[in-house]
Short mmCIF file of C-alpha atoms in Angstrom, two decimals:
data_model
loop_
_atom_site.label_atom_id
_atom_site.label_comp_id
_atom_site.label_asym_id
_atom_site.label_seq_id
_atom_site.Cartn_x
_atom_site.Cartn_y
_atom_site.Cartn_z
CA SER A 24 -29.72 -27.39 -182.22
CA ALA A 25 -31.04 -30.95 -181.93
CA VAL A 26 -29.33 -33.44 -179.63
CA ILE A 27 -28.29 -36.48 -181.67
CA SER A 28 -27.03 -39.78 -180.31
CA GLN A 29 -25.73 -42.87 -182.04
CA LYS A 30 -25.31 -46.45 -180.92
CA PRO A 31 -22.91 -48.14 -180.81
CA SER A 32 -20.12 -45.59 -180.56
CA ARG A 33 -17.68 -48.18 -181.86
CA ASP A 34 -17.55 -51.84 -182.74
CA ILE A 35 -15.17 -54.46 -184.04
CA CYS A 36 -16.82 -57.02 -186.28
CA GLN A 37 -15.90 -60.10 -188.23
CA ARG A 38 -16.13 -60.10 -191.98
CA GLY A 39 -19.37 -61.49 -193.37
CA THR A 40 -21.45 -60.27 -190.44
CA SER A 41 -23.82 -57.28 -190.29
CA LEU A 42 -24.05 -54.34 -187.92
CA THR A 43 -27.00 -52.06 -187.32
CA ILE A 44 -26.28 -48.49 -186.24
CA GLN A 45 -28.96 -46.48 -184.50
CA CYS A 46 -29.47 -42.72 -184.65
CA GLN A 47 -31.78 -41.00 -182.16
CA VAL A 48 -32.79 -37.33 -182.18
CA ASP A 49 -34.43 -35.47 -179.31
CA SER A 50 -36.87 -33.67 -181.59
CA GLN A 51 -38.87 -34.50 -184.69
CA VAL A 52 -36.99 -33.93 -187.93
CA THR A 53 -38.07 -34.53 -191.48
CA MET A 54 -34.76 -35.26 -193.08
CA MET A 55 -32.04 -37.55 -191.78
CA PHE A 56 -28.86 -38.45 -193.59
CA TRP A 57 -26.24 -41.16 -193.32
CA TYR A 58 -22.60 -40.45 -194.16
CA ARG A 59 -19.41 -42.44 -194.25
CA GLN A 60 -16.06 -40.91 -193.33
CA GLN A 61 -13.03 -43.05 -194.00
CA PRO A 62 -9.87 -42.30 -192.00
CA GLY A 63 -8.44 -38.91 -192.92
CA GLN A 64 -11.07 -38.39 -195.59
CA SER A 65 -14.08 -36.21 -196.21
CA LEU A 66 -17.73 -37.03 -195.65
CA THR A 67 -19.52 -39.09 -198.28
CA LEU A 68 -23.30 -39.20 -198.33
CA ILE A 69 -24.65 -42.74 -198.33
CA ALA A 70 -28.38 -42.01 -198.38
CA THR A 71 -31.15 -39.67 -197.34
CA ALA A 72 -33.79 -41.15 -195.05
CA ASN A 73 -37.19 -39.51 -194.93
CA GLN A 74 -39.96 -40.85 -192.75
CA GLY A 75 -42.67 -42.68 -194.64
CA SER A 76 -40.70 -43.22 -197.83
CA GLU A 77 -37.87 -45.32 -199.15
CA ALA A 78 -34.38 -44.05 -198.55
CA THR A 79 -32.67 -42.37 -201.47
CA TYR A 80 -29.20 -43.78 -202.12
CA GLU A 81 -26.25 -42.02 -203.65
CA SER A 82 -24.27 -43.43 -206.53
CA GLY A 83 -22.10 -46.29 -205.35
CA PHE A 84 -24.33 -47.27 -202.44
CA VAL A 85 -27.11 -49.85 -202.69
CA ILE A 86 -29.97 -50.86 -200.45
CA ASP A 87 -28.86 -54.50 -200.21
CA LYS A 88 -25.55 -53.44 -198.69
CA PHE A 89 -26.81 -50.51 -196.59
CA PRO A 90 -30.48 -51.04 -195.70
CA ILE A 91 -31.99 -48.09 -193.85
CA SER A 92 -35.05 -47.81 -191.69
CA ARG A 93 -36.87 -44.63 -190.70
CA PRO A 94 -39.83 -45.70 -188.58
CA ASN A 95 -40.60 -42.26 -187.14
CA LEU A 96 -39.44 -38.65 -187.08
CA THR A 97 -36.85 -39.14 -184.31
CA PHE A 98 -35.11 -42.40 -185.20
CA SER A 99 -33.27 -44.13 -188.02
CA THR A 100 -31.04 -47.16 -188.45
CA LEU A 101 -28.34 -47.99 -190.96
CA THR A 102 -27.25 -51.60 -191.41
CA VAL A 103 -23.89 -52.44 -192.89
CA SER A 104 -24.40 -55.90 -194.38
CA ASN A 105 -22.00 -58.71 -195.20
CA MET A 106 -19.10 -56.60 -193.99
CA SER A 107 -15.58 -56.65 -195.38
CA PRO A 108 -12.47 -54.80 -194.14
CA GLU A 109 -13.18 -52.09 -196.75
CA ASP A 110 -16.27 -51.15 -194.73
CA SER A 111 -14.08 -50.05 -191.83
CA SER A 112 -14.98 -46.41 -191.40
CA ILE A 113 -16.81 -43.90 -189.28
CA TYR A 114 -20.54 -43.78 -189.98
CA LEU A 115 -22.36 -40.59 -189.07
CA CYS A 116 -25.98 -39.65 -189.11
CA SER A 117 -27.05 -36.06 -189.52
CA VAL A 118 -30.32 -34.21 -189.35
CA ASP A 119 -31.73 -31.09 -190.88
CA GLY A 120 -33.02 -29.69 -187.62
CA THR A 121 -34.29 -26.37 -188.92
CA GLY A 122 -35.77 -27.27 -192.31
CA MET A 123 -33.30 -24.86 -193.90
CA ASN A 124 -30.63 -27.36 -195.01
CA GLU A 125 -28.55 -26.87 -191.85
CA GLN A 126 -27.19 -30.30 -191.01
CA PHE A 127 -26.10 -31.31 -187.53
CA PHE A 128 -24.13 -34.48 -187.00
CA GLY A 129 -24.31 -37.29 -184.52
CA PRO A 130 -21.14 -38.39 -182.73
CA GLY A 131 -20.45 -41.17 -185.21
CA THR A 132 -19.92 -44.93 -185.03
CA ARG A 133 -16.38 -46.17 -185.54
CA LEU A 134 -16.54 -49.56 -187.27
CA THR A 135 -13.59 -51.88 -187.66
CA VAL A 136 -14.01 -55.04 -189.72
CA LEU A 137 -11.44 -57.79 -189.26
CA GLY B 11 -23.90 -33.73 -209.82
CA GLU B 12 -22.26 -31.22 -207.54
CA ASN B 13 -18.49 -31.19 -207.23
CA VAL B 14 -16.81 -29.22 -204.46
CA GLU B 15 -13.09 -28.55 -204.51
CA GLN B 16 -11.25 -27.21 -201.48
CA HIS B 17 -7.80 -25.68 -201.13
CA PRO B 18 -5.35 -25.89 -199.53
CA SER B 19 -5.36 -29.40 -198.12
CA THR B 20 -3.07 -28.32 -195.28
CA LEU B 21 -2.41 -24.88 -193.82
CA SER B 22 -0.01 -23.89 -191.08
CA VAL B 23 -0.06 -20.40 -189.55
CA GLN B 24 1.41 -18.64 -186.56
CA GLU B 25 -0.89 -17.76 -183.72
CA GLY B 26 -2.43 -14.36 -184.37
CA ASP B 27 -2.14 -14.60 -188.15
CA SER B 28 -5.09 -14.99 -190.50
CA ALA B 29 -6.09 -18.17 -192.32
CA VAL B 30 -8.04 -18.42 -195.55
CA ILE B 31 -9.58 -21.56 -197.03
CA LYS B 32 -11.14 -21.53 -200.48
CA CYS B 33 -13.75 -23.70 -202.15
CA THR B 34 -15.30 -23.87 -205.59
CA TYR B 35 -18.52 -25.59 -206.61
CA SER B 36 -19.95 -26.67 -209.93
CA ASP B 37 -23.75 -26.77 -209.52
CA SER B 38 -25.29 -23.37 -210.19
CA ALA B 39 -28.39 -24.54 -208.29
CA SER B 40 -26.44 -24.70 -205.02
CA ASN B 41 -27.74 -22.06 -202.65
CA TYR B 42 -26.43 -22.96 -199.21
CA PHE B 43 -22.77 -23.12 -198.21
CA PRO B 44 -21.87 -24.26 -194.69
CA TRP B 45 -18.47 -24.66 -193.09
CA TYR B 46 -17.73 -27.39 -190.57
CA LYS B 47 -14.89 -27.74 -188.07
CA GLN B 48 -13.87 -31.25 -187.06
CA GLU B 49 -11.47 -31.82 -184.21
CA LEU B 50 -9.69 -35.13 -183.91
CA GLY B 51 -12.10 -37.88 -182.91
CA LYS B 52 -15.07 -35.54 -182.81
CA ARG B 53 -18.09 -34.96 -184.98
CA PRO B 54 -18.14 -32.15 -187.58
CA GLN B 55 -19.49 -28.95 -186.05
CA LEU B 56 -21.26 -26.27 -188.08
CA ILE B 57 -19.37 -23.04 -187.46
CA ILE B 58 -20.79 -20.65 -190.04
CA ASP B 59 -22.82 -20.72 -193.21
CA ILE B 60 -23.90 -18.45 -196.02
CA ARG B 61 -26.79 -18.49 -198.42
CA SER B 62 -26.79 -17.45 -202.04
CA ASN B 63 -28.60 -14.18 -201.44
CA VAL B 64 -25.74 -12.90 -199.28
CA GLY B 65 -22.18 -12.01 -200.29
CA GLU B 66 -20.51 -11.98 -196.90
CA LYS B 67 -21.23 -13.04 -193.33
CA LYS B 68 -19.19 -12.52 -190.21
CA ASP B 69 -19.26 -14.03 -186.74
CA GLN B 70 -16.57 -12.70 -184.43
CA ARG B 71 -13.23 -13.97 -185.78
CA ILE B 72 -14.66 -15.96 -188.66
CA ALA B 73 -16.18 -14.74 -191.91
CA VAL B 74 -17.37 -16.30 -195.12
CA THR B 75 -17.56 -14.72 -198.56
CA LEU B 76 -19.47 -15.98 -201.57
CA ASN B 77 -19.00 -15.14 -205.24
CA LYS B 78 -21.92 -16.72 -207.08
CA THR B 79 -20.70 -15.65 -210.49
CA ALA B 80 -17.37 -17.35 -210.05
CA LYS B 81 -18.90 -20.19 -207.98
CA HIS B 82 -16.45 -19.90 -205.16
CA PHE B 83 -16.64 -19.21 -201.45
CA SER B 84 -14.06 -18.74 -198.75
CA LEU B 85 -13.60 -19.03 -195.00
CA HIS B 86 -11.52 -16.39 -193.25
CA ILE B 87 -10.27 -16.80 -189.70
CA THR B 88 -8.57 -13.80 -188.13
CA GLU B 89 -6.38 -13.65 -185.02
CA THR B 90 -5.96 -17.42 -185.08
CA GLN B 91 -5.54 -19.31 -181.82
CA PRO B 92 -4.17 -22.80 -181.13
CA GLU B 93 -7.71 -24.04 -180.47
CA ASP B 94 -8.56 -23.21 -184.07
CA SER B 95 -6.38 -26.18 -185.09
CA ALA B 96 -8.70 -28.73 -186.72
CA VAL B 97 -9.88 -30.00 -190.09
CA TYR B 98 -12.28 -27.64 -191.83
CA PHE B 99 -14.78 -28.79 -194.46
CA CYS B 100 -16.72 -26.63 -196.85
CA ALA B 101 -19.95 -27.91 -198.37
CA ALA B 102 -22.52 -26.92 -200.96
CA SER B 103 -26.19 -27.79 -200.98
CA ASN B 104 -28.88 -27.40 -203.60
CA GLY B 105 -31.60 -28.09 -201.07
CA HIS B 106 -31.71 -31.80 -201.76
CA ASP B 107 -28.27 -33.07 -200.95
CA MET B 108 -25.02 -31.70 -199.68
CA ARG B 109 -21.53 -32.28 -201.04
CA PHE B 110 -18.40 -31.75 -199.00
CA GLY B 111 -14.96 -30.58 -199.94
CA ALA B 112 -11.95 -32.76 -199.20
CA GLY B 113 -11.05 -30.79 -196.09
CA THR B 114 -8.25 -28.50 -194.92
CA ARG B 115 -6.08 -29.40 -191.97
CA LEU B 116 -5.30 -26.13 -190.19
CA THR B 117 -2.47 -26.02 -187.68
CA VAL B 118 -2.00 -22.89 -185.57
CA LYS B 119 1.46 -22.76 -184.03
CA PRO B 120 1.74 -21.03 -180.67
#
């Protein structure tokens, strides 16, 4: 399976600021996904990021709050904008490395907003 | 949209016993059903999956079954070991997006 890395692994931020999370894959993949996992909870899809097109956001998530870039087939960023304590969570990217819907996850970014 | 329900939320078994986790889905277009294991502080790991053209799949001590008519699928772990202790998530995908169940915290007591 693809090797997926994320930066930063964790961060503590002040409310009102923004944080950009990077996701890097060691092979070209068409589909990349961004999820949020709140403590003790399941995974919630934020958006699907395909190279060359606008990200597709799930209900409850908007581009102004979570802008996404997908400049090439190995990289994506998710920005959490104007953060509040409610944004404290783990953010994970995943990729469909096989083209058959099999998703593999990055290690996650643990965000704490004070 | 797709809704995936998972039961039980917690499961405790003795080492060597079997564990069964069940999920139901609502979208009849779903055709791919993976299971993920997430250990504390780690990323979810894909452990087994099944597609809608198959009724059962086995990989050593783990197996998945799928009943398309009833829209439910299950994870079976036999001869459980303490290292099987983790949170397990089922998911359902229609090829466009994937929805996850709420998770089952499995504890295997030595």
